[in-house]
Coordinates of N, CA and C in Angstrom, one line a residue:
L2 N 143.0 102.5 5.7 CA 144.3 102.7 6.9 C 143.8 101.7 7.9
R3 N 145.2 101.0 8.2 CA 145.4 99.7 9.2 C 146.1 100.5 10.3
P4 N 145.7 100.8 11.7 CA 146.8 101.4 12.5 C 148.0 100.0 12.9
P5 N 149.2 99.8 13.2 CA 149.6 99.0 13.6 C 150.1 97.8 14.6
T6 N 149.2 98.5 15.7 CA 148.8 98.0 17.0 C 147.2 97.9 17.2
V7 N 146.8 96.7 17.9 CA 145.8 96.4 18.9 C 145.2 97.8 18.9
I8 N 145.3 98.3 20.0 CA 145.3 99.4 20.5 C 144.9 100.4 19.7
G9 N 146.1 100.8 18.5 CA 146.1 102.1 17.8 C 144.4 100.8 16.7
Q10 N 144.6 100.3 15.9 CA 143.1 99.8 15.5 C 142.0 100.2 16.5
F11 N 141.5 99.7 18.2 CA 140.9 99.5 18.7 C 140.2 101.5 18.6
H12 N 141.6 102.2 19.3 CA 141.3 102.9 19.3 C 140.9 103.9 17.8
T13 N 141.1 103.6 16.9 CA 140.6 104.0 15.6 C 139.1 103.6 15.5
L14 N 139.0 102.6 15.5 CA 137.3 101.8 16.0 C 136.6 103.1 16.5
F15 N 137.1 103.1 18.2 CA 136.7 104.1 19.3 C 136.2 105.1 18.8
F16 N 137.2 105.8 18.4 CA 137.8 107.8 18.0 C 136.5 108.4 16.8
G17 N 137.2 107.2 15.5 CA 136.3 106.5 14.5 C 135.4 107.1 14.2
S18 N 134.6 105.7 15.0 CA 132.9 105.1 15.1 C 131.7 105.9 15.8
V19 N 132.7 105.3 17.2 CA 131.8 105.4 18.6 C 131.5 106.7 19.1
R20 N 132.6 107.5 18.7 CA 132.3 109.1 19.4 C 131.9 110.0 18.0
T21 N 131.8 109.9 16.9 CA 131.0 110.5 16.0 C 130.1 110.1 15.3
F22 N 129.3 109.2 16.4 CA 127.5 108.1 16.0 C 126.7 108.8 17.6
F23 N 128.4 109.2 18.4 CA 127.3 110.1 20.0 C 127.2 111.6 19.5
L24 N 128.1 111.6 18.5 CA 127.9 113.5 18.8 C 127.5 114.0 17.3
G25 N 126.8 112.9 16.4 CA 126.0 113.1 15.4 C 124.8 112.9 16.2
V26 N 124.4 111.8 16.0 CA 122.9 111.4 16.5 C 123.2 111.9 17.9
L27 N 123.5 111.6 19.5 CA 122.2 112.1 20.7 C 122.8 113.7 20.8
G28 N 123.9 114.4 20.0 CA 124.4 115.3 20.3 C 122.8 116.2 19.6
F29 N 123.1 115.6 18.2 CA 122.0 116.7 17.7 C 120.3 116.6 18.9
A30 N 120.3 115.5 18.9 CA 119.5 115.2 20.1 C 119.4 116.0 20.9
A31 N 120.4 116.2 21.7 CA 120.6 116.5 22.7 C 120.5 119.2 23.4
Y32 N 120.7 118.6 21.7 CA 121.3 120.4 21.3 C 120.6 120.7 20.4
G33 N 119.9 120.1 18.7 CA 119.6 119.8 18.4 C 118.7 122.3 17.8
N34 N 117.9 121.8 18.2 CA 117.4 123.9 18.3 C 117.9 124.4 19.8
E35 N 118.9 124.4 20.5 CA 119.4 124.8 20.9 C 119.1 126.1 21.4
A36 N 118.9 127.0 20.7 CA 118.8 128.3 20.9 C 117.2 128.5 20.0
L37 N 116.8 127.7 19.1 CA 114.9 128.6 19.7 C 113.4 128.0 21.2
H38 N 114.6 127.2 21.9 CA 113.9 127.0 23.2 C 114.8 127.9 23.9
F39 N 115.8 128.0 23.8 CA 116.2 129.5 25.2 C 115.8 130.6 25.3
S40 N 114.4 130.7 26.2 CA 113.8 131.5 26.8 C 114.2 132.3 27.9
C41 N 114.2 133.8 28.0 CA 114.7 134.3 28.4 C 113.5 135.4 29.3
D42 N 113.6 136.3 30.8 CA 112.0 136.9 30.9 C 112.9 137.6 30.7
P43 N 112.5 139.1 29.9 CA 111.6 139.5 28.7 C 111.5 138.2 28.1
D44 N 110.3 137.8 27.6 CA 111.2 137.0 26.5 C 110.5 137.4 24.3
K45 N 111.8 138.8 24.5 CA 111.3 139.1 23.3 C 112.5 138.9 22.7
R46 N 112.5 138.1 21.1 CA 113.4 138.1 20.3 C 115.2 138.6 20.3
E47 N 115.0 139.6 20.9 CA 116.3 140.3 21.3 C 117.2 139.9 21.6
V48 N 116.3 140.0 22.6 CA 116.9 139.8 24.2 C 117.1 138.1 23.7
N49 N 116.4 137.3 23.7 CA 116.7 136.2 23.7 C 117.9 135.5 23.2
L50 N 117.8 135.9 21.2 CA 119.6 136.3 20.7 C 121.0 136.5 21.8
F51 N 120.6 137.8 21.6 CA 121.8 138.3 22.3 C 122.1 137.3 24.1
C52 N 121.4 137.2 24.2 CA 121.5 135.9 25.9 C 122.4 134.8 25.3
Y53 N 121.6 134.5 24.5 CA 121.7 132.8 23.7 C 123.2 133.1 23.8
N54 N 123.7 134.1 22.7 CA 125.3 134.3 22.1 C 125.9 134.0 23.2
Q55 N 125.6 135.3 24.3 CA 126.4 135.2 25.4 C 126.8 134.1 25.8
F56 N 125.7 133.0 26.3 CA 125.2 131.2 27.5 C 126.6 130.8 26.2
R57 N 126.1 130.5 24.6 CA 127.2 129.4 23.9 C 128.2 130.3 22.9
P58 N 129.4 131.2 22.9 CA 129.9 132.1 22.1 C 129.8 131.1 21.5
I59 N 130.3 129.3 21.3 CA 130.3 128.7 20.4 C 129.3 127.5 20.4
T60 N 128.9 126.9 20.1 CA 128.0 126.0 20.5 C 128.5 124.1 20.3
P61 N 128.6 123.3 21.6 CA 129.2 122.6 21.5 C 129.1 121.5 20.4
Q62 N 128.3 121.3 19.3 CA 128.3 120.2 18.3 C 129.9 121.1 17.5
V63 N 129.5 121.9 17.3 CA 130.9 122.5 16.3 C 131.7 122.7 17.4
F64 N 131.2 122.4 18.6 CA 133.4 122.9 18.7 C 134.0 121.4 18.8
W65 N 132.8 120.3 19.2 CA 133.2 119.0 19.1 C 133.8 118.1 17.7
V66 N 132.9 118.9 16.7 CA 133.6 118.1 15.3 C 134.7 118.9 14.8
L67 N 134.7 120.0 15.6 CA 136.8 121.4 14.8 C 137.8 120.1 15.6
E68 N 137.7 119.9 16.8 CA 138.0 118.5 18.2 C 138.2 117.3 17.1
L69 N 136.9 116.6 16.6 CA 137.5 115.5 15.8 C 138.3 115.6 14.2
V70 N 137.9 116.6 13.8 CA 139.0 117.4 12.9 C 140.3 117.2 13.2
I71 N 140.8 117.8 13.3 CA 141.9 118.8 14.7 C 142.7 117.4 15.4
V72 N 142.5 116.4 15.8 CA 142.5 115.5 16.1 C 143.2 114.3 15.1
L73 N 142.3 114.0 14.6 CA 141.6 113.4 12.9 C 143.1 113.6 12.5
V74 N 143.9 114.4 12.1 CA 144.6 115.1 11.5 C 146.3 114.6 11.5
P75 N 147.2 114.2 12.8 CA 148.1 113.9 12.9 C 147.9 112.0 12.5
S76 N 146.6 111.3 12.9 CA 146.5 110.3 12.9 C 146.1 109.9 10.9
T77 N 146.1 110.2 9.9 CA 145.8 110.2 8.8 C 147.4 109.4 7.3
S78 N 148.2 109.4 8.8 CA 149.6 109.2 9.2 C 149.7 107.9 9.2
R79 N 148.6 106.4 9.4 CA 148.9 105.6 10.2 C 149.1 104.5 9.2
S80 N 149.0 104.0 7.8 CA 148.5 103.0 6.9 C 150.2 102.5 6.8
I81 N 150.9 102.0 8.2 CA 152.0 101.0 8.7 C 151.9 99.9 8.8
K82 N 152.8 99.1 7.8 CA 153.2 98.2 8.6 C 153.8 96.9 9.9
Q83 N 154.4 96.2 9.9 CA 153.7 96.0 11.2 C 155.4 95.8 10.5
E84 N 156.5 95.9 10.4 CA 157.7 95.5 10.3 C 158.3 96.5 10.0
D85 N 157.3 97.9 10.3 CA 158.1 99.5 10.6 C 158.3 100.4 11.1
I86 N 156.9 99.6 12.6 CA 157.5 100.0 13.9 C 159.2 99.7 14.5
F87 N 160.0 98.9 13.7 CA 161.3 98.8 14.6 C 162.1 100.1 13.8
Q88 N 161.9 100.2 12.7 CA 162.0 101.4 12.4 C 162.8 102.6 12.4
K89 N 164.1 102.7 13.3 CA 164.0 104.2 13.8 C 163.3 105.6 13.6
S90 N 163.2 105.3 12.2 CA 162.9 107.0 11.5 C 160.9 107.1 11.6
F91 N 160.5 105.5 11.7 CA 159.3 105.3 11.8 C 158.0 105.5 13.2
Y92 N 159.9 105.4 13.4 CA 159.2 105.6 15.4 C 158.8 106.7 16.0
T93 N 159.8 107.2 15.6 CA 160.1 109.0 16.1 C 159.1 110.0 15.4
V94 N 158.6 109.8 14.1 CA 157.5 110.2 13.1 C 156.3 110.1 14.1
F95 N 156.1 108.6 14.4 CA 154.4 108.1 15.3 C 154.6 108.3 16.1
C96 N 156.0 108.4 17.0 CA 156.3 109.1 18.4 C 156.0 110.7 18.8
I97 N 156.5 111.5 17.6 CA 156.1 112.7 18.0 C 154.7 113.0 16.6
F98 N 153.5 112.1 16.1 CA 151.6 112.4 15.9 C 151.6 111.9 17.0
S99 N 152.4 111.0 18.0 CA 151.2 110.2 18.8 C 150.9 111.5 19.7
F100 N 152.3 112.5 20.4 CA 152.4 113.3 21.5 C 151.3 114.8 21.0
L101 N 151.5 115.0 19.4 CA 150.9 116.0 18.9 C 149.2 116.0 19.2
R102 N 148.5 114.6 18.6 CA 147.4 113.8 19.4 C 147.7 114.4 20.8
I103 N 147.9 113.5 21.7 CA 147.9 114.0 22.9 C 147.9 115.5 23.3
I104 N 148.2 116.3 23.4 CA 148.3 117.8 22.7 C 147.5 117.7 22.6
L105 N 146.5 118.3 21.3 CA 145.5 118.6 20.2 C 145.0 118.2 22.0
E106 N 144.9 117.7 22.1 CA 143.2 116.2 22.8 C 143.2 117.3 24.3
A107 N 144.5 117.8 25.3 CA 144.7 117.8 26.4 C 143.9 119.8 25.6
V108 N 144.1 119.9 24.8 CA 144.3 121.5 24.7 C 142.6 121.6 24.5
A109 N 142.2 121.2 23.9 CA 141.1 120.3 23.1 C 140.0 120.0 24.9
F110 N 140.5 119.6 25.5 CA 139.8 119.2 27.2 C 139.8 120.4 27.5
W111 N 141.2 121.1 27.8 CA 140.7 123.1 28.7 C 140.0 122.9 28.4
L112 N 139.9 123.8 26.7 CA 138.8 124.9 26.0 C 137.4 124.1 26.3
Q113 N 136.8 122.9 26.4 CA 135.5 121.8 27.1 C 135.6 122.8 28.1
I114 N 136.2 122.9 29.1 CA 136.1 122.8 30.3 C 135.8 124.4 30.6
Q115 N 136.8 125.1 29.4 CA 136.5 126.4 30.1 C 135.0 127.2 29.2
L116 N 134.6 127.0 28.5 CA 133.9 126.9 27.3 C 132.4 126.7 27.6
F117 N 132.6 125.3 28.1 CA 130.9 124.8 28.9 C 130.8 124.4 29.9
G118 N 132.3 124.4 31.4 CA 131.8 123.8 32.3 C 131.9 123.1 32.3
F119 N 131.5 121.6 33.3 CA 131.2 120.6 34.2 C 129.6 120.6 33.7
K120 N 129.0 121.4 34.7 CA 127.6 121.6 34.8 C 126.1 122.3 33.8
V121 N 125.2 122.2 33.1 CA 124.5 123.4 33.5 C 123.8 123.2 33.7
N122 N 123.3 124.4 34.0 CA 122.8 125.0 34.6 C 121.1 125.1 34.5
A123 N 120.3 125.6 34.3 CA 119.1 125.3 34.6 C 118.6 126.6 34.1
L124 N 119.8 127.9 35.0 CA 119.0 129.0 34.5 C 120.4 129.6 34.5
Y125 N 120.6 130.5 33.6 CA 121.7 131.2 33.0 C 121.4 132.9 33.3
K126 N 122.6 133.9 34.1 CA 122.0 135.1 33.5 C 122.2 136.2 33.2
C127 N 122.2 136.8 32.6 CA 122.4 137.0 31.7 C 122.4 139.2 32.1
D128 N 123.7 139.5 31.3 CA 123.3 141.0 31.3 C 122.9 141.2 30.1
V129 N 122.0 142.0 30.2 CA 121.4 143.1 29.4 C 121.6 144.2 28.9
R130 N 122.5 144.4 29.7 CA 122.5 146.5 30.1 C 123.3 147.0 29.0
A131 N 122.2 148.1 28.4 CA 122.5 149.4 27.6 C 123.8 149.8 28.1
P132 N 125.2 150.7 27.6 CA 125.9 151.5 28.7 C 125.6 152.1 29.2
E133 N 124.5 152.9 29.5 CA 123.9 154.4 30.5 C 123.7 153.7 31.4
E134 N 123.0 152.7 31.5 CA 122.0 151.9 32.3 C 123.4 151.1 33.2
K135 N 122.8 150.8 34.5 CA 123.9 150.4 36.0 C 123.5 149.3 35.9
F136 N 122.5 148.4 35.9 CA 122.2 147.0 36.0 C 121.2 146.9 35.5
N137 N 121.1 145.5 34.6 CA 120.3 144.8 34.5 C 120.1 143.5 33.4
I138 N 119.8 142.6 34.7 CA 120.0 141.2 34.4 C 118.9 140.7 34.2
T139 N 118.8 139.4 33.7 CA 117.9 138.8 33.0 C 117.5 137.6 32.7
R140 N 117.4 136.7 33.3 CA 117.3 135.0 34.0 C 116.9 134.0 32.6
C141 N 118.0 133.1 32.5 CA 117.3 132.5 31.1 C 117.0 131.9 31.2
M142 N 115.9 130.3 31.4 CA 115.8 129.0 30.9 C 116.9 128.2 29.5
V143 N 117.6 127.0 30.2 CA 118.0 126.6 30.0 C 117.1 124.8 29.6
P144 N 117.0 124.6 28.2 CA 116.2 123.9 27.5 C 117.2 121.8 28.3
E145 N 116.5 121.6 28.2 CA 117.0 119.4 29.3 C 118.9 119.7 29.3
H146 N 118.6 121.1 30.2 CA 119.8 121.0 31.0 C 121.2 119.8 31.6
F147 N 119.7 118.9 32.6 CA 120.3 117.8 32.3 C 120.6 117.5 31.8
E148 N 120.0 116.3 30.4 CA 120.6 116.1 29.4 C 122.3 116.7 28.7
K149 N 122.3 117.7 28.2 CA 123.2 118.3 28.0 C 124.4 118.7 28.8
T150 N 124.3 118.5 31.2 CA 125.7 117.9 31.6 C 125.4 116.4 31.4
I151 N 125.1 115.4 31.3 CA 125.0 113.9 30.8 C 125.9 113.9 29.9
F152 N 125.9 114.9 28.7 CA 126.1 114.7 27.5 C 127.4 115.0 27.7
H153 N 128.1 116.7 28.5 CA 129.5 117.3 28.2 C 130.4 116.4 29.3
I154 N 129.8 115.8 30.0 CA 130.5 114.4 30.7 C 131.0 113.3 29.8
A155 N 130.3 112.5 29.3 CA 130.5 111.9 28.2 C 131.3 112.0 27.3
M156 N 131.3 113.1 26.7 CA 132.4 113.9 25.6 C 133.9 114.4 26.3
Y157 N 133.8 114.1 28.0 CA 135.0 114.6 28.6 C 135.0 113.1 28.9
T158 N 134.7 112.4 29.3 CA 134.9 111.0 28.9 C 135.5 110.4 27.9
F159 N 135.0 110.1 26.7 CA 135.4 109.8 25.2 C 137.2 111.0 25.5
T160 N 137.5 112.1 25.6 CA 138.8 112.4 25.3 C 139.4 112.3 26.3
V161 N 139.0 111.8 27.5 CA 140.0 110.9 28.4 C 140.6 109.4 27.8
I162 N 139.5 109.1 27.5 CA 139.8 107.5 26.9 C 141.1 107.8 25.8
T163 N 140.2 108.2 24.6 CA 141.4 108.4 23.7 C 142.8 109.5 24.0
V164 N 143.2 110.2 25.0 CA 144.3 110.6 25.4 C 145.2 108.6 25.8
V165 N 143.8 108.4 26.7 CA 144.7 107.0 27.8 C 144.8 106.2 26.1
L166 N 143.9 106.0 25.6 CA 144.1 104.9 24.3 C 145.9 105.2 22.8
C167 N 146.2 107.2 22.9 CA 147.0 107.5 22.3 C 148.2 106.6 23.4
V168 N 148.2 107.1 24.7 CA 149.2 106.6 25.6 C 150.1 105.2 25.5
A169 N 148.9 104.3 26.1 CA 148.3 102.7 25.3 C 149.4 102.9 24.5
E170 N 149.2 103.3 23.5 CA 150.0 102.2 22.5 C 151.5 103.3 21.9
I171 N 151.7 104.4 22.5 CA 152.5 104.5 22.5 C 153.5 104.3 23.3
V172 N 153.2 103.3 24.4 CA 153.6 102.1 25.5 C 153.5 101.0 24.3
E173 N 153.1 100.8 23.7 CA 153.6 100.0 23.2 C 154.1 99.2 22.4
I174 N 153.9 100.2 21.3 CA 155.4 100.2 20.2 C 157.0 100.6 20.8
S175 N 156.7 101.5 21.9 CA 157.6 101.4 22.9 C 158.4 100.0 22.9
R176 N 157.6 99.7 23.4 CA 158.1 98.1 24.4 C 158.2 97.5 22.7
R177 N 157.2 96.8 22.1 CA 158.4 96.3 20.5 C 159.1 96.9 20.0
R178 N 160.3 97.7 19.9 CA 160.5 98.3 19.8 C 161.8 98.5 20.1
L179 N 162.0 98.0 21.8 CA 163.0 98.2 22.5 C 162.9 96.4 22.8
G180 N 162.1 95.9 22.2 CA 162.8 94.4 22.7 C 162.8 94.1 21.7
F181 N 162.9 94.4 20.4 CA 163.0 94.2 18.9 C 164.3 94.3 18.8
L182 N 165.0 95.4 19.4 CA 166.8 96.0 20.0 C 167.0 94.6 20.4
K183 N 166.4 94.6 21.5 CA 167.0 93.6 22.6 C 167.9 91.4 21.9
T184 N 166.3 92.6 20.7 CA 166.4 90.4 20.5 C 167.9 90.5 19.3
Q185 N 167.8 91.9 18.7 CA 169.3 92.3 17.2 C 171.3 92.1 18.0

């Protein structure tokens, strides 16, 4: 499947290859066994698991893989010839799919911020109180917090680049279409 524009081809290469490689290889290095290295005081397995589930309701790798799959769905209809760009029906469908991808990326970006924030702190304060207790906060150590912060920023950057490429592709196709209509 080859997109009809240079921007679309770069977007496919960037999105499909670089982002997937980054997530697969470097994501595993940063997050691989995070749950095993997440430790709380007191160091009890039950407390560690309870607090880790509070800290990470969904792991970043799972979230970003879901994002990749969801955002790639609108691009599956991209086997397009150059001359098809100028047909009104194609142009309408193309714009709908492109705007859908932009909306999905924006929602994913917002969810990333809500779930993970921009910075991973070295300490996480976990509430492990039983219903009858009033206050019991346990401190937990987050492994490789600085690496994870850098990884989060990189994934946010990829999301922004993807949105910019989608907008640029819409602009390129629109300009071609308007130029084509003016010459007829």
